[in-house]
Amino acid sequence: MYKKTTSIQCAKYCEILKTLPKNGNSNYFNAKKTIKKKIIDELFVYDLYVYVQVESGIVGIVFLDDLNHKPELFAIHKTLKIKPGTYFNFISLSQSGAITMQMHLSANSQKVRIPEFGSNGIKSSIKVQEIYAYYYSTKGNSYFFEGEKHPYWEMTFVDNGELITNVEGTDYTLPPRSVFFYGPHQFHTQRTTDKNTCSYMTIMFEMKDMDPEKLSNRVIQCSKNMFQTLSMFMHLSNEKWEHINELLLSLLKLLIIYAMDETNEIELSNQNINPMQQHYEDELMNEITQYIMNHINSSLTINEICDKFAISRSSLQALFKRNLDISPKHYINNIKLEQSKILLKNSARTVSEVSDMLGFASIHYFSRKFKLQYGIAPSEYAKSIVN
């Protein structure tokens, strides 16, 4: 996702105006440029302010404030007043674009070379072309499937029980909430033990240009995202919507993306949560986050939240980590910092007043956290805003 030039991260490079200045002074001139390049290897820097306005297309601007740093790409939104000493160049984010640059006649410029930098449009490298079949099966104990191989991909998701599969001579044990991908032409068998039944879903599909080693021959324990995606696939598989097939293909593709994440490799644990427990956690999370929002202007502590919701500190930490992948203290700080941006932008309050209003321990602590989060001091951010 592109950052826009109106984002807080761009404030150190430029200011935002509504339109180009109407300079009747003959010492200023306008230059119109067509932007077609998607990859650049040079940046320009001026000793005076440069104004930029997009006339057509979608144009990105590459900024750099120090040649030892990495360039940053922003989609141009509104008119820019680029600060002197800032390195920049333009990239077309659409087929082509056009801009107007305005500057003083006495402005001096320099050009510097950089390693190639560019942006290509979002293209898919995962080419799921067709789902041939999908079905849900329940097998009793001592079930045995003698095996097959075929020229397409196959995925098995074990919902309950345990399934043992042999792939070209190697046994793999699939516990509950695990996934296994069979690559094209891989011979495989499936069986249950004499003590266990198994419920599982199978999806057979066509996928081009995928290296089998990225998916096959490993048991993948479902993350929360994977399980939710599989549950949605099963829930929607019998629907008759006009575009349901497109949605099922998209869900399968999303599942493959999650599965390719190496962090999803199996680590057996007892941390899986049943749907009833997840529903309870969802409701509790909603209540806690709403409580935090309602008390954002106070020095809210973790102990206060624990007392309010009759939950231990360790349970609260685990709840936030499991559902938001963040600690409750970090979550509260993030909410306060987002609120501080709104207050600095839409009110006449000083940085000190905003810090006090949101219950930060001190203005120094607030300023340090703000700069760590957004890369700019709150005082600089407040000055950079042009209404």
GROMACS .gro file of C-alpha atoms in nm, residues 65-376:
model
  312
   65ASP     CA    1   1.681   1.352   0.295
   66ASP     CA    2   2.019   1.181   0.337
   67LEU     CA    3   2.215   0.989   0.074
   68ASN     CA    4   2.299   0.730   0.340
   69HIS     CA    5   1.931   0.649   0.387
   70LYS     CA    6   1.689   0.452   0.170
   71PRO     CA    7   1.452   0.642  -0.064
   72GLU     CA    8   1.083   0.660   0.027
   73LEU     CA    9   0.801   0.647  -0.227
   74PHE     CA   10   0.477   0.842  -0.181
   75ALA     CA   11   0.173   0.879  -0.404
   76ILE     CA   12   0.130   1.252  -0.469
   77HIS     CA   13  -0.189   1.386  -0.313
   78LYS     CA   14  -0.260   1.759  -0.327
   79THR     CA   15   0.000   2.026  -0.411
   80LEU     CA   16   0.351   1.991  -0.266
   81LYS     CA   17   0.593   2.253  -0.139
   82ILE     CA   18   0.921   2.060  -0.135
   83LYS     CA   19   1.175   2.177   0.118
   84PRO     CA   20   1.519   2.297   0.000
   85GLY     CA   21   1.789   2.032   0.030
   86THR     CA   22   1.545   1.743  -0.023
   87TYR     CA   23   1.634   1.490  -0.292
   88PHE     CA   24   1.342   1.384  -0.512
   89ASN     CA   25   1.228   1.243  -0.845
   90PHE     CA   26   0.904   1.118  -0.998
   91ILE     CA   27   0.768   0.774  -1.093
   92SER     CA   28   0.450   0.700  -1.284
   93LEU     CA   29   0.215   0.478  -1.086
   94SER     CA   30  -0.031   0.460  -1.377
   95GLN     CA   31   0.049   0.422  -1.748
   96SER     CA   32   0.174   0.781  -1.752
   97GLY     CA   33   0.120   1.106  -1.571
   98ALA     CA   34   0.177   1.479  -1.601
   99ILE     CA   35   0.291   1.734  -1.344
  100THR     CA   36   0.355   2.107  -1.317
  101MET     CA   37   0.667   2.221  -1.130
  102GLN     CA   38   0.698   2.582  -1.013
  103MET     CA   39   1.022   2.736  -0.887
  104HIS     CA   40   1.222   3.057  -0.865
  105LEU     CA   41   1.446   3.142  -1.160
  106SER     CA   42   1.746   3.164  -0.928
  107ALA     CA   43   1.697   2.810  -0.795
  108ASN     CA   44   2.005   2.592  -0.836
  109SER     CA   45   1.980   2.217  -0.876
  110GLN     CA   46   2.207   1.916  -0.854
  111LYS     CA   47   2.163   1.561  -0.978
  112VAL     CA   48   2.286   1.253  -0.791
  113ARG     CA   49   2.294   0.890  -0.899
  114ILE     CA   50   2.130   0.621  -0.687
  115PRO     CA   51   2.082   0.244  -0.726
  116GLU     CA   52   1.779   0.166  -0.940
  117PHE     CA   53   1.456   0.232  -0.754
  118GLY     CA   54   1.107   0.175  -0.882
  119SER     CA   55   0.757   0.051  -0.833
  120ASN     CA   56   0.570  -0.201  -1.039
  121GLY     CA   57   0.196  -0.252  -1.020
  122ILE     CA   58   0.066  -0.535  -0.805
  123LYS     CA   59   0.083  -0.857  -1.004
  124SER     CA   60  -0.007  -1.206  -0.894
  125SER     CA   61   0.262  -1.474  -0.879
  126ILE     CA   62   0.018  -1.735  -0.745
  127LYS     CA   63  -0.186  -1.858  -1.041
  128VAL     CA   64  -0.477  -2.064  -0.914
  129GLN     CA   65  -0.672  -2.121  -1.234
  130GLU     CA   66  -0.945  -2.368  -1.145
  131ILE     CA   67  -1.086  -2.570  -0.857
  132TYR     CA   68  -1.176  -2.913  -0.992
  133ALA     CA   69  -1.342  -3.058  -0.683
  134TYR     CA   70  -1.382  -3.007  -0.310
  135TYR     CA   71  -1.552  -3.230  -0.055
  136TYR     CA   72  -1.573  -3.301   0.317
  137SER     CA   73  -1.523  -3.659   0.437
  138THR     CA   74  -1.547  -3.846   0.766
  139LYS     CA   75  -1.361  -4.176   0.790
  140GLY     CA   76  -1.379  -4.437   1.065
  141ASN     CA   77  -1.089  -4.606   1.237
  142SER     CA   78  -0.866  -4.836   1.030
  143TYR     CA   79  -0.963  -4.658   0.707
  144PHE     CA   80  -0.710  -4.703   0.425
  145PHE     CA   81  -0.692  -4.533   0.084
  146GLU     CA   82  -0.455  -4.728  -0.138
  147GLY     CA   83  -0.323  -4.421  -0.315
  148GLU     CA   84  -0.313  -4.221  -0.638
  149LYS     CA   85  -0.122  -3.957  -0.828
  150HIS     CA   86  -0.256  -3.694  -1.069
  151PRO     CA   87  -0.131  -3.391  -1.267
  152TYR     CA   88  -0.296  -3.129  -1.042
  153TRP     CA   89  -0.256  -3.000  -0.687
  154GLU     CA   90  -0.443  -3.144  -0.390
  155MET     CA   91  -0.487  -3.001  -0.042
  156THR     CA   92  -0.611  -3.189   0.266
  157PHE     CA   93  -0.729  -3.008   0.579
  158VAL     CA   94  -0.784  -3.224   0.889
  159ASP     CA   95  -1.072  -3.079   1.088
  160ASN     CA   96  -1.096  -3.343   1.362
  161GLY     CA   97  -0.909  -3.660   1.443
  162GLU     CA   98  -0.581  -3.771   1.291
  163LEU     CA   99  -0.481  -3.872   0.939
  164ILE     CA  100  -0.163  -4.047   0.830
  165THR     CA  101  -0.046  -3.994   0.474
  166ASN     CA  102   0.242  -4.158   0.290
  167VAL     CA  103   0.397  -3.949   0.013
  168GLU     CA  104   0.639  -4.133  -0.210
  169GLY     CA  105   0.757  -4.355   0.075
  170THR     CA  106   0.755  -4.100   0.360
  171ASP     CA  107   0.490  -4.099   0.635
  172TYR     CA  108   0.340  -3.773   0.766
  173THR     CA  109   0.095  -3.750   1.058
  174LEU     CA  110  -0.169  -3.478   1.026
  175PRO     CA  111  -0.318  -3.371   1.362
  176PRO     CA  112  -0.639  -3.164   1.401
  177ARG     CA  113  -0.633  -2.823   1.229
  178SER     CA  114  -0.344  -2.911   1.002
  179VAL     CA  115  -0.302  -2.881   0.626
  180PHE     CA  116  -0.102  -3.083   0.374
  181PHE     CA  117  -0.042  -3.003   0.006
  182TYR     CA  118   0.029  -3.274  -0.253
  183GLY     CA  119   0.215  -3.150  -0.560
  184PRO     CA  120   0.136  -3.265  -0.916
  185HIS     CA  121   0.225  -3.631  -0.985
  186GLN     CA  122   0.304  -3.707  -0.618
  187PHE     CA  123   0.187  -4.057  -0.530
  188HIS     CA  124   0.017  -4.058  -0.189
  189THR     CA  125  -0.191  -4.282   0.037
  190GLN     CA  126  -0.407  -4.192   0.337
  191ARG     CA  127  -0.514  -4.391   0.643
  192THR     CA  128  -0.645  -4.366   0.997
  193THR     CA  129  -0.524  -4.566   1.296
  194ASP     CA  130  -0.725  -4.843   1.458
  195LYS     CA  131  -0.813  -4.603   1.742
  196ASN     CA  132  -0.893  -4.276   1.561
  197THR     CA  133  -1.158  -4.148   1.323
  198CYS     CA  134  -1.093  -3.844   1.104
  199SER     CA  135  -1.293  -3.563   0.942
  200TYR     CA  136  -1.117  -3.372   0.667
  201MET     CA  137  -1.170  -3.153   0.361
  202THR     CA  138  -1.005  -3.211   0.024
  203ILE     CA  139  -0.958  -2.949  -0.249
  204MET     CA  140  -0.822  -3.042  -0.592
  205PHE     CA  141  -0.710  -2.752  -0.807
  206GLU     CA  142  -0.500  -2.633  -1.100
  207MET     CA  143  -0.212  -2.398  -1.020
  208LYS     CA  144   0.059  -2.292  -1.265
  209ASP     CA  145   0.424  -2.195  -1.208
  210MET     CA  146   0.439  -2.292  -0.840
  211ASP     CA  147   0.753  -2.462  -0.713
  212PRO     CA  148   0.623  -2.774  -0.529
  213GLU     CA  149   0.899  -2.740  -0.268
  214LYS     CA  150   0.735  -2.420  -0.140
  215LEU     CA  151   0.423  -2.608  -0.028
  216SER     CA  152   0.449  -2.986  -0.046
  217ASN     CA  153   0.608  -3.244   0.186
  218ARG     CA  154   0.539  -3.061   0.511
  219VAL     CA  155   0.263  -3.060   0.769
  220ILE     CA  156   0.135  -2.707   0.828
  221GLN     CA  157  -0.043  -2.629   1.153
  222CYS     CA  158  -0.318  -2.375   1.090
  223SER     CA  159  -0.266  -2.026   1.216
  224LYS     CA  160  -0.572  -1.831   1.323
  225ASN     CA  161  -0.585  -1.664   0.980
  226MET     CA  162  -0.561  -1.997   0.798
  227PHE     CA  163  -0.834  -2.155   1.007
  228GLN     CA  164  -1.068  -1.859   0.956
  229THR     CA  165  -1.005  -1.877   0.579
  230LEU     CA  166  -1.076  -2.251   0.568
  231SER     CA  167  -1.389  -2.207   0.780
  232MET     CA  168  -1.515  -1.940   0.542
  233PHE     CA  169  -1.441  -2.163   0.241
  234MET     CA  170  -1.642  -2.449   0.394
  235HIS     CA  171  -1.924  -2.216   0.495
  236LEU     CA  172  -1.953  -2.059   0.149
  237SER     CA  173  -1.894  -2.370  -0.062
  238ASN     CA  174  -2.266  -2.445  -0.091
  239GLU     CA  175  -2.378  -2.090  -0.164
  240LYS     CA  176  -2.524  -2.002  -0.505
  241TRP     CA  177  -2.420  -1.638  -0.540
  242GLU     CA  178  -2.342  -1.504  -0.885
  243HIS     CA  179  -1.972  -1.460  -0.809
  244ILE     CA  180  -1.924  -1.734  -0.549
  245ASN     CA  181  -1.668  -1.918  -0.764
  246GLU     CA  182  -1.446  -1.610  -0.776
  247LEU     CA  183  -1.469  -1.582  -0.399
  248LEU     CA  184  -1.378  -1.949  -0.345
  249LEU     CA  185  -1.077  -1.914  -0.577
  250SER     CA  186  -0.968  -1.603  -0.384
  251LEU     CA  187  -1.003  -1.782  -0.050
  252LEU     CA  188  -0.795  -2.076  -0.175
  253LYS     CA  189  -0.530  -1.834  -0.298
  254LEU     CA  190  -0.529  -1.658   0.040
  255LEU     CA  191  -0.489  -1.993   0.212
  256ILE     CA  192  -0.188  -2.076  -0.007
  257ILE     CA  193  -0.030  -1.740   0.080
  258TYR     CA  194  -0.070  -1.811   0.452
  259ALA     CA  195   0.066  -2.163   0.406
  260MET     CA  196   0.380  -2.037   0.232
  261ASP     CA  197   0.471  -1.839   0.542
  262GLU     CA  198   0.742  -2.045   0.709
  263THR     CA  199   0.620  -1.936   1.052
  264ASN     CA  200   0.314  -2.156   0.997
  265GLU     CA  201   0.521  -2.476   1.003
  266ILE     CA  202   0.390  -2.721   1.256
  267GLU     CA  203   0.465  -2.663   1.624
  268LEU     CA  204   0.229  -2.891   1.812
  269SER     CA  205   0.065  -2.721   2.109
  270ASN     CA  206  -0.261  -2.712   2.297
  271GLN     CA  207  -0.328  -2.347   2.223
  272ASN     CA  208  -0.604  -2.400   1.965
  273ILE     CA  209  -0.928  -2.234   2.070
  274ASN     CA  210  -1.269  -2.381   1.997
  275PRO     CA  211  -1.536  -2.162   1.830
  276MET     CA  212  -1.725  -2.102   2.157
  277GLN     CA  213  -1.408  -1.984   2.331
  278GLN     CA  214  -1.322  -1.763   2.033
  279HIS     CA  215  -1.670  -1.607   2.042
  280TYR     CA  216  -1.623  -1.529   2.411
  281GLU     CA  217  -1.281  -1.377   2.344
  282ASP     CA  218  -1.415  -1.168   2.056
  283GLU     CA  219  -1.686  -1.019   2.280
  284LEU     CA  220  -1.440  -0.956   2.563
  285MET     CA  221  -1.192  -0.791   2.326
  286ASN     CA  222  -1.467  -0.564   2.190
  287GLU     CA  223  -1.564  -0.458   2.542
  288ILE     CA  224  -1.205  -0.394   2.650
  289THR     CA  225  -1.108  -0.196   2.339
  290GLN     CA  226  -1.427   0.012   2.370
  291TYR     CA  227  -1.343   0.080   2.735
  292ILE     CA  228  -0.995   0.194   2.633
  293MET     CA  229  -1.143   0.432   2.373
  294ASN     CA  230  -1.386   0.574   2.631
  295HIS     CA  231  -1.099   0.643   2.872
  296ILE     CA  232  -0.837   0.753   2.620
  297ASN     CA  233  -0.805   1.093   2.790
  298SER     CA  234  -0.701   0.944   3.123
  299SER     CA  235  -0.387   0.777   3.257
  300LEU     CA  236  -0.539   0.434   3.205
  301THR     CA  237  -0.337   0.150   3.360
  302ILE     CA  238  -0.330  -0.223   3.294
  303ASN     CA  239  -0.436  -0.289   3.654
  304GLU     CA  240  -0.748  -0.076   3.606
  305ILE     CA  241  -0.848  -0.283   3.304
  306CYS     CA  242  -0.783  -0.607   3.494
  307ASP     CA  243  -1.000  -0.489   3.785
  308LYS     CA  244  -1.278  -0.369   3.555
  309PHE     CA  245  -1.305  -0.698   3.366
  310ALA     CA  246  -1.205  -0.935   3.649
  311ILE     CA  247  -0.913  -1.076   3.452
  312SER     CA  248  -0.556  -1.143   3.561
  313ARG     CA  249  -0.268  -0.945   3.415
  314SER     CA  250  -0.119  -1.254   3.248
  315SER     CA  251  -0.457  -1.350   3.097
  316LEU     CA  252  -0.501  -0.998   2.960
  317GLN     CA  253  -0.154  -1.011   2.804
  318ALA     CA  254  -0.230  -1.350   2.646
  319LEU     CA  255  -0.570  -1.228   2.519
  320PHE     CA  256  -0.418  -0.930   2.337
  321LYS     CA  257  -0.126  -1.131   2.203
  322ARG     CA  258  -0.354  -1.404   2.068
  323ASN     CA  259  -0.609  -1.174   1.906
  324LEU     CA  260  -0.413  -0.858   1.814
  325ASP     CA  261  -0.052  -0.978   1.831
  326ILE     CA  262   0.033  -0.681   2.052
  327SER     CA  263   0.057  -0.612   2.426
  328PRO     CA  264  -0.228  -0.415   2.591
  329LYS     CA  265   0.014  -0.137   2.694
  330HIS     CA  266   0.141  -0.104   2.336
  331TYR     CA  267  -0.219  -0.102   2.208
  332ILE     CA  268  -0.316   0.180   2.446
  333ASN     CA  269  -0.010   0.383   2.343
  334ASN     CA  270  -0.093   0.337   1.974
  335ILE     CA  271  -0.452   0.455   2.027
  336LYS     CA  272  -0.331   0.760   2.221
  337LEU     CA  273  -0.074   0.847   1.953
  338GLU     CA  274  -0.335   0.822   1.676
  339GLN     CA  275  -0.564   1.048   1.879
  340SER     CA  276  -0.279   1.296   1.929
  341LYS     CA  277  -0.240   1.332   1.551
  342ILE     CA  278  -0.608   1.420   1.523
  343LEU     CA  279  -0.586   1.677   1.803
  344LEU     CA  280  -0.271   1.839   1.662
  345LYS     CA  281  -0.427   1.859   1.318
  346ASN     CA  282  -0.780   1.970   1.401
  347SER     CA  283  -0.738   2.191   1.707
  348ALA     CA  284  -0.534   2.486   1.826
  349ARG     CA  285  -0.394   2.291   2.123
  350THR     CA  286  -0.021   2.293   2.188
  351VAL     CA  287   0.192   1.979   2.207
  352SER     CA  288   0.202   2.016   2.585
  353GLU     CA  289  -0.178   2.043   2.607
  354VAL     CA  290  -0.227   1.736   2.388
  355SER     CA  291   0.020   1.541   2.601
  356ASP     CA  292  -0.166   1.636   2.919
  357MET     CA  293  -0.508   1.571   2.766
  358LEU     CA  294  -0.416   1.215   2.667
  359GLY     CA  295  -0.264   1.130   3.002
  360PHE     CA  296   0.100   1.090   2.901
  361ALA     CA  297   0.344   1.095   3.193
  362SER     CA  298   0.530   1.397   3.051
  363ILE     CA  299   0.567   1.596   2.731
  364HIS     CA  300   0.915   1.447   2.688
  365TYR     CA  301   0.779   1.092   2.705
  366PHE     CA  302   0.499   1.184   2.461
  367SER     CA  303   0.742   1.348   2.216
  368ARG     CA  304   0.978   1.051   2.228
  369LYS     CA  305   0.698   0.799   2.162
  370PHE     CA  306   0.548   1.014   1.885
  371LYS     CA  307   0.880   1.044   1.701
  372LEU     CA  308   0.954   0.673   1.746
  373GLN     CA  309   0.615   0.585   1.596
  374TYR     CA  310   0.599   0.838   1.310
  375GLY     CA  311   0.959   0.946   1.246
  376ILE     CA  312   0.887   1.313   1.322
   0.00000   0.00000   0.00000
